[in-house]
Amino acid sequence: MLISQSRSRYGLKATRLQPQGNQVAVTLERSDFTLLMQWLGEMEQVGVNVQQLDVNAVDGAPGRVDISKLVMECANES
């Protein structure tokens, strides 16, 4: 799956991928915000768009975020 392969290149670790039709809910471990944004940008370039994203800064860890919700959708499927 494109999401699995590409996120690992950015060092992002998923604890869960839950397909829902042409969408997928992704649960990631605590992540580097810059790498997360770079990965999401790459996904948009190949037609996988973010539908929902909720992130929170991690106290005492600059640049690190907790991702409480990430839902992505493949724009190429109906």
XYZ file of N, CA, C and O in Angstrom:
312
model
N 0.851 -1.187 0.000
C 0.000 0.000 0.000
C 0.888 1.238 0.000
O 1.874 1.314 0.720
N 0.532 2.180 -0.804
C 1.296 3.406 -0.970
C 1.517 4.135 0.350
O 2.619 4.615 0.624
N 0.513 4.207 1.183
C 0.638 4.922 2.461
C 1.695 4.263 3.336
O 2.542 4.938 3.910
N 1.679 2.963 3.424
C 2.644 2.247 4.261
C 4.069 2.440 3.763
O 4.975 2.712 4.546
N 4.272 2.282 2.472
C 5.615 2.389 1.913
C 6.172 3.792 2.057
O 7.325 3.979 2.443
N 5.373 4.793 1.758
C 5.886 6.158 1.760
C 6.127 6.682 3.175
O 7.114 7.359 3.421
N 5.279 6.362 4.117
C 5.458 6.899 5.470
C 6.725 6.363 6.118
O 7.393 7.069 6.857
N 7.095 5.138 5.805
C 8.299 4.570 6.403
C 9.555 5.296 5.909
O 10.541 5.397 6.632
N 9.519 5.826 4.686
C 10.653 6.603 4.175
C 10.878 7.872 4.994
O 11.973 8.416 5.029
N 9.838 8.371 5.637
C 9.930 9.579 6.456
C 10.122 9.256 7.937
O 10.108 10.149 8.775
N 10.257 7.989 8.257
C 10.457 7.593 9.650
C 9.204 7.683 10.493
O 9.266 7.720 11.712
N 8.046 7.709 9.845
C 6.778 7.776 10.564
C 6.301 6.356 10.835
O 6.284 5.517 9.934
N 5.918 6.102 12.080
C 5.522 4.748 12.472
C 4.014 4.703 12.725
O 3.499 5.392 13.599
N 3.351 3.860 11.959
C 1.904 3.695 12.114
C 1.631 2.572 13.107
O 2.280 1.534 13.068
N 0.678 2.814 13.975
C 0.239 1.756 14.870
C -1.035 1.101 14.343
O -1.391 0.022 14.769
N -1.682 1.799 13.366
C -2.906 1.231 12.803
C -3.240 1.914 11.480
O -3.117 3.121 11.347
N -3.670 1.111 10.519
C -4.234 1.592 9.262
C -5.594 0.932 9.119
O -5.683 -0.289 9.073
N -6.642 1.729 9.072
C -7.992 1.175 9.012
C -8.706 1.674 7.755
O -9.196 2.797 7.711
N -8.762 0.841 6.702
C -9.461 1.228 5.477
C -10.964 1.392 5.719
O -11.567 0.639 6.491
N -11.526 2.405 5.034
C -12.969 2.680 5.111
C -13.409 3.123 3.721
O -13.484 4.312 3.449
N -13.653 2.176 2.833
C -13.976 2.514 1.439
C -12.736 3.073 0.763
O -11.686 2.449 0.779
N -12.845 4.289 0.171
C -11.674 4.891 -0.462
C -10.904 5.793 0.517
O -10.023 6.544 0.114
N -11.245 5.702 1.793
C -10.533 6.434 2.841
C -9.785 5.457 3.727
O -10.093 4.271 3.766
N -8.803 5.999 4.447
C -8.098 5.186 5.435
C -7.818 6.072 6.648
O -7.382 7.210 6.509
N -8.141 5.535 7.820
C -7.804 6.203 9.074
C -6.422 5.700 9.479
O -6.187 4.495 9.538
N -5.506 6.633 9.725
C -4.128 6.290 10.044
C -3.830 6.726 11.469
O -4.071 7.874 11.831
N -3.330 5.804 12.278
C -2.889 6.128 13.625
C -1.372 6.069 13.633
O -0.792 5.025 13.333
N -0.749 7.207 13.927
C 0.706 7.302 13.946
C 1.207 7.500 15.365
O 0.530 8.115 16.195
N 2.419 7.018 15.608
C 3.088 7.306 16.868
C 3.498 8.774 16.867
O 3.442 9.443 15.835
N 3.947 9.257 18.006
C 4.460 10.624 18.113
C 5.456 10.863 16.979
O 6.293 10.020 16.693
N 5.333 12.015 16.303
C 6.089 12.232 15.072
C 6.720 13.614 15.021
O 6.310 14.531 15.736
N 7.688 13.740 14.119
C 8.302 15.021 13.820
C 7.353 15.789 12.892
O 6.955 15.269 11.844
N 6.980 17.005 13.277
C 5.989 17.771 12.524
C 6.451 18.036 11.091
O 5.674 17.877 10.146
N 7.693 18.414 10.908
C 8.201 18.718 9.568
C 8.142 17.492 8.667
O 7.699 17.576 7.512
N 8.561 16.344 9.179
C 8.511 15.111 8.384
C 7.069 14.719 8.064
O 6.774 14.256 6.958
N 6.176 14.918 9.020
C 4.756 14.632 8.793
C 4.222 15.487 7.651
O 3.559 14.975 6.734
N 4.539 16.777 7.658
C 4.055 17.677 6.607
C 4.673 17.328 5.250
O 3.998 17.369 4.222
N 5.948 16.945 5.241
C 6.587 16.538 3.983
C 5.914 15.288 3.420
O 5.657 15.193 2.214
N 5.637 14.325 4.289
C 4.971 13.099 3.853
C 3.573 13.394 3.301
O 3.200 12.910 2.232
N 2.808 14.222 4.017
C 1.457 14.546 3.557
C 1.507 15.284 2.225
O 0.661 15.070 1.354
N 2.509 16.132 2.029
C 2.687 16.813 0.747
C 2.963 15.836 -0.380
O 2.416 15.958 -1.485
N 3.814 14.840 -0.108
C 4.093 13.810 -1.109
C 2.829 13.028 -1.436
O 2.552 12.724 -2.598
N 2.044 12.725 -0.434
C 0.809 11.964 -0.653
C -0.160 12.755 -1.531
O -0.800 12.186 -2.420
N -0.264 14.054 -1.309
C -1.154 14.871 -2.138
C -0.702 14.871 -3.593
O -1.523 14.875 -4.503
N 0.597 14.849 -3.831
C 1.121 14.842 -5.202
C 0.734 13.575 -5.958
O 0.660 13.601 -7.187
N 0.500 12.489 -5.242
C 0.109 11.233 -5.906
C -1.387 10.940 -5.771
O -1.837 9.837 -6.067
N -2.156 11.946 -5.327
C -3.608 11.809 -5.305
C -4.217 11.274 -4.025
O -5.366 10.855 -4.012
N -3.456 11.275 -2.938
C -3.996 10.862 -1.635
C -4.101 12.116 -0.777
O -3.090 12.711 -0.404
N -5.324 12.546 -0.515
C -5.563 13.813 0.159
C -5.958 13.633 1.618
O -6.623 12.664 1.978
N -5.588 14.600 2.425
C -5.964 14.610 3.839
C -7.391 15.119 3.955
O -7.722 16.196 3.458
N -8.238 14.342 4.595
C -9.621 14.748 4.845
C -9.774 15.333 6.251
O -10.536 16.265 6.448
N -9.046 14.755 7.208
C -9.078 15.247 8.588
C -7.692 15.071 9.189
O -7.046 14.038 8.978
N -7.252 16.092 9.926
C -5.964 16.011 10.612
C -6.056 16.822 11.891
O -6.365 18.003 11.860
N -5.810 16.155 13.005
C -5.744 16.811 14.306
C -4.400 16.482 14.917
O -4.075 15.310 15.110
N -3.590 17.523 15.184
C -2.282 17.328 15.810
C -2.167 18.243 17.020
O -2.791 19.298 17.077
N -1.371 17.821 17.968
C -1.104 18.612 19.167
C 0.387 18.611 19.434
O 1.035 17.566 19.340
N 0.922 19.784 19.773
C 2.334 19.893 20.122
C 2.610 19.093 21.388
O 1.759 18.985 22.273
N 3.800 18.526 21.460
C 4.225 17.771 22.632
C 5.001 18.718 23.541
O 6.007 19.299 23.116
N 4.522 18.896 24.772
C 5.210 19.762 25.732
C 6.629 19.274 25.964
O 6.869 18.077 26.157
N 7.581 20.198 25.920
C 8.967 19.863 26.203
C 9.686 19.146 25.087
O 10.809 18.682 25.269
N 9.043 19.019 23.915
C 9.666 18.334 22.778
C 9.410 19.162 21.512
O 8.515 18.855 20.735
N 10.183 20.226 21.316
C 9.967 21.096 20.149
C 9.994 20.312 18.839
O 10.857 19.457 18.627
N 9.015 20.595 17.982
C 8.941 19.951 16.676
C 8.257 18.598 16.670
O 8.036 18.021 15.606
N 7.898 18.092 17.843
C 7.236 16.788 17.937
C 5.742 17.005 18.148
O 5.323 17.929 18.842
N 4.940 16.138 17.535
C 3.492 16.243 17.655
C 2.861 14.884 17.907
O 3.399 13.849 17.512
N 1.738 14.919 18.574
C 0.866 13.757 18.699
C -0.237 13.937 17.664
O -0.827 15.020 17.557
N -0.504 12.905 16.899
C -1.538 12.947 15.876
C -2.754 12.220 16.436
O -2.746 11.003 16.594
N -3.793 12.986 16.768
C -4.972 12.357 17.359
C -5.944 11.857 16.293
O -6.734 10.957 16.553
N -5.865 12.431 15.082
C -6.748 11.953 14.011
C -6.128 12.279 12.660
O -5.711 13.405 12.418
N -6.084 11.279 11.791
C -5.630 11.464 10.415
C -6.462 10.553 9.524
O -6.436 9.331 9.673
N -7.241 11.173 8.641
C -8.039 10.427 7.669
C -7.610 10.904 6.290
O -7.591 12.105 6.013
N -7.258 9.935 5.441
C -6.799 10.241 4.087
C -7.732 9.584 3.089
O -8.367 8.577 3.384
N -7.800 10.179 1.882
C -8.691 9.665 0.846
C -7.975 9.665 -0.490
O -7.303 10.644 -0.840
N -8.130 8.600 -1.222
C -7.556 8.506 -2.560
C -8.476 9.220 -3.539
O -9.611 8.790 -3.758
N -7.981 10.302 -4.124
C -8.792 11.106 -5.048
C -9.018 10.396 -6.373
O -9.921 10.749 -7.112
N -8.232 9.370 -6.660
C -8.333 8.673 -7.950
C -9.391 7.582 -7.957
O -9.637 6.971 -8.977
N -9.994 7.306 -6.801
C -11.036 6.267 -6.740
C -12.373 6.922 -6.490
O -12.465 7.972 -5.907
N -13.448 6.272 -6.935
C -14.760 6.815 -6.675
C -15.499 6.010 -5.663
O -15.222 4.910 -5.422
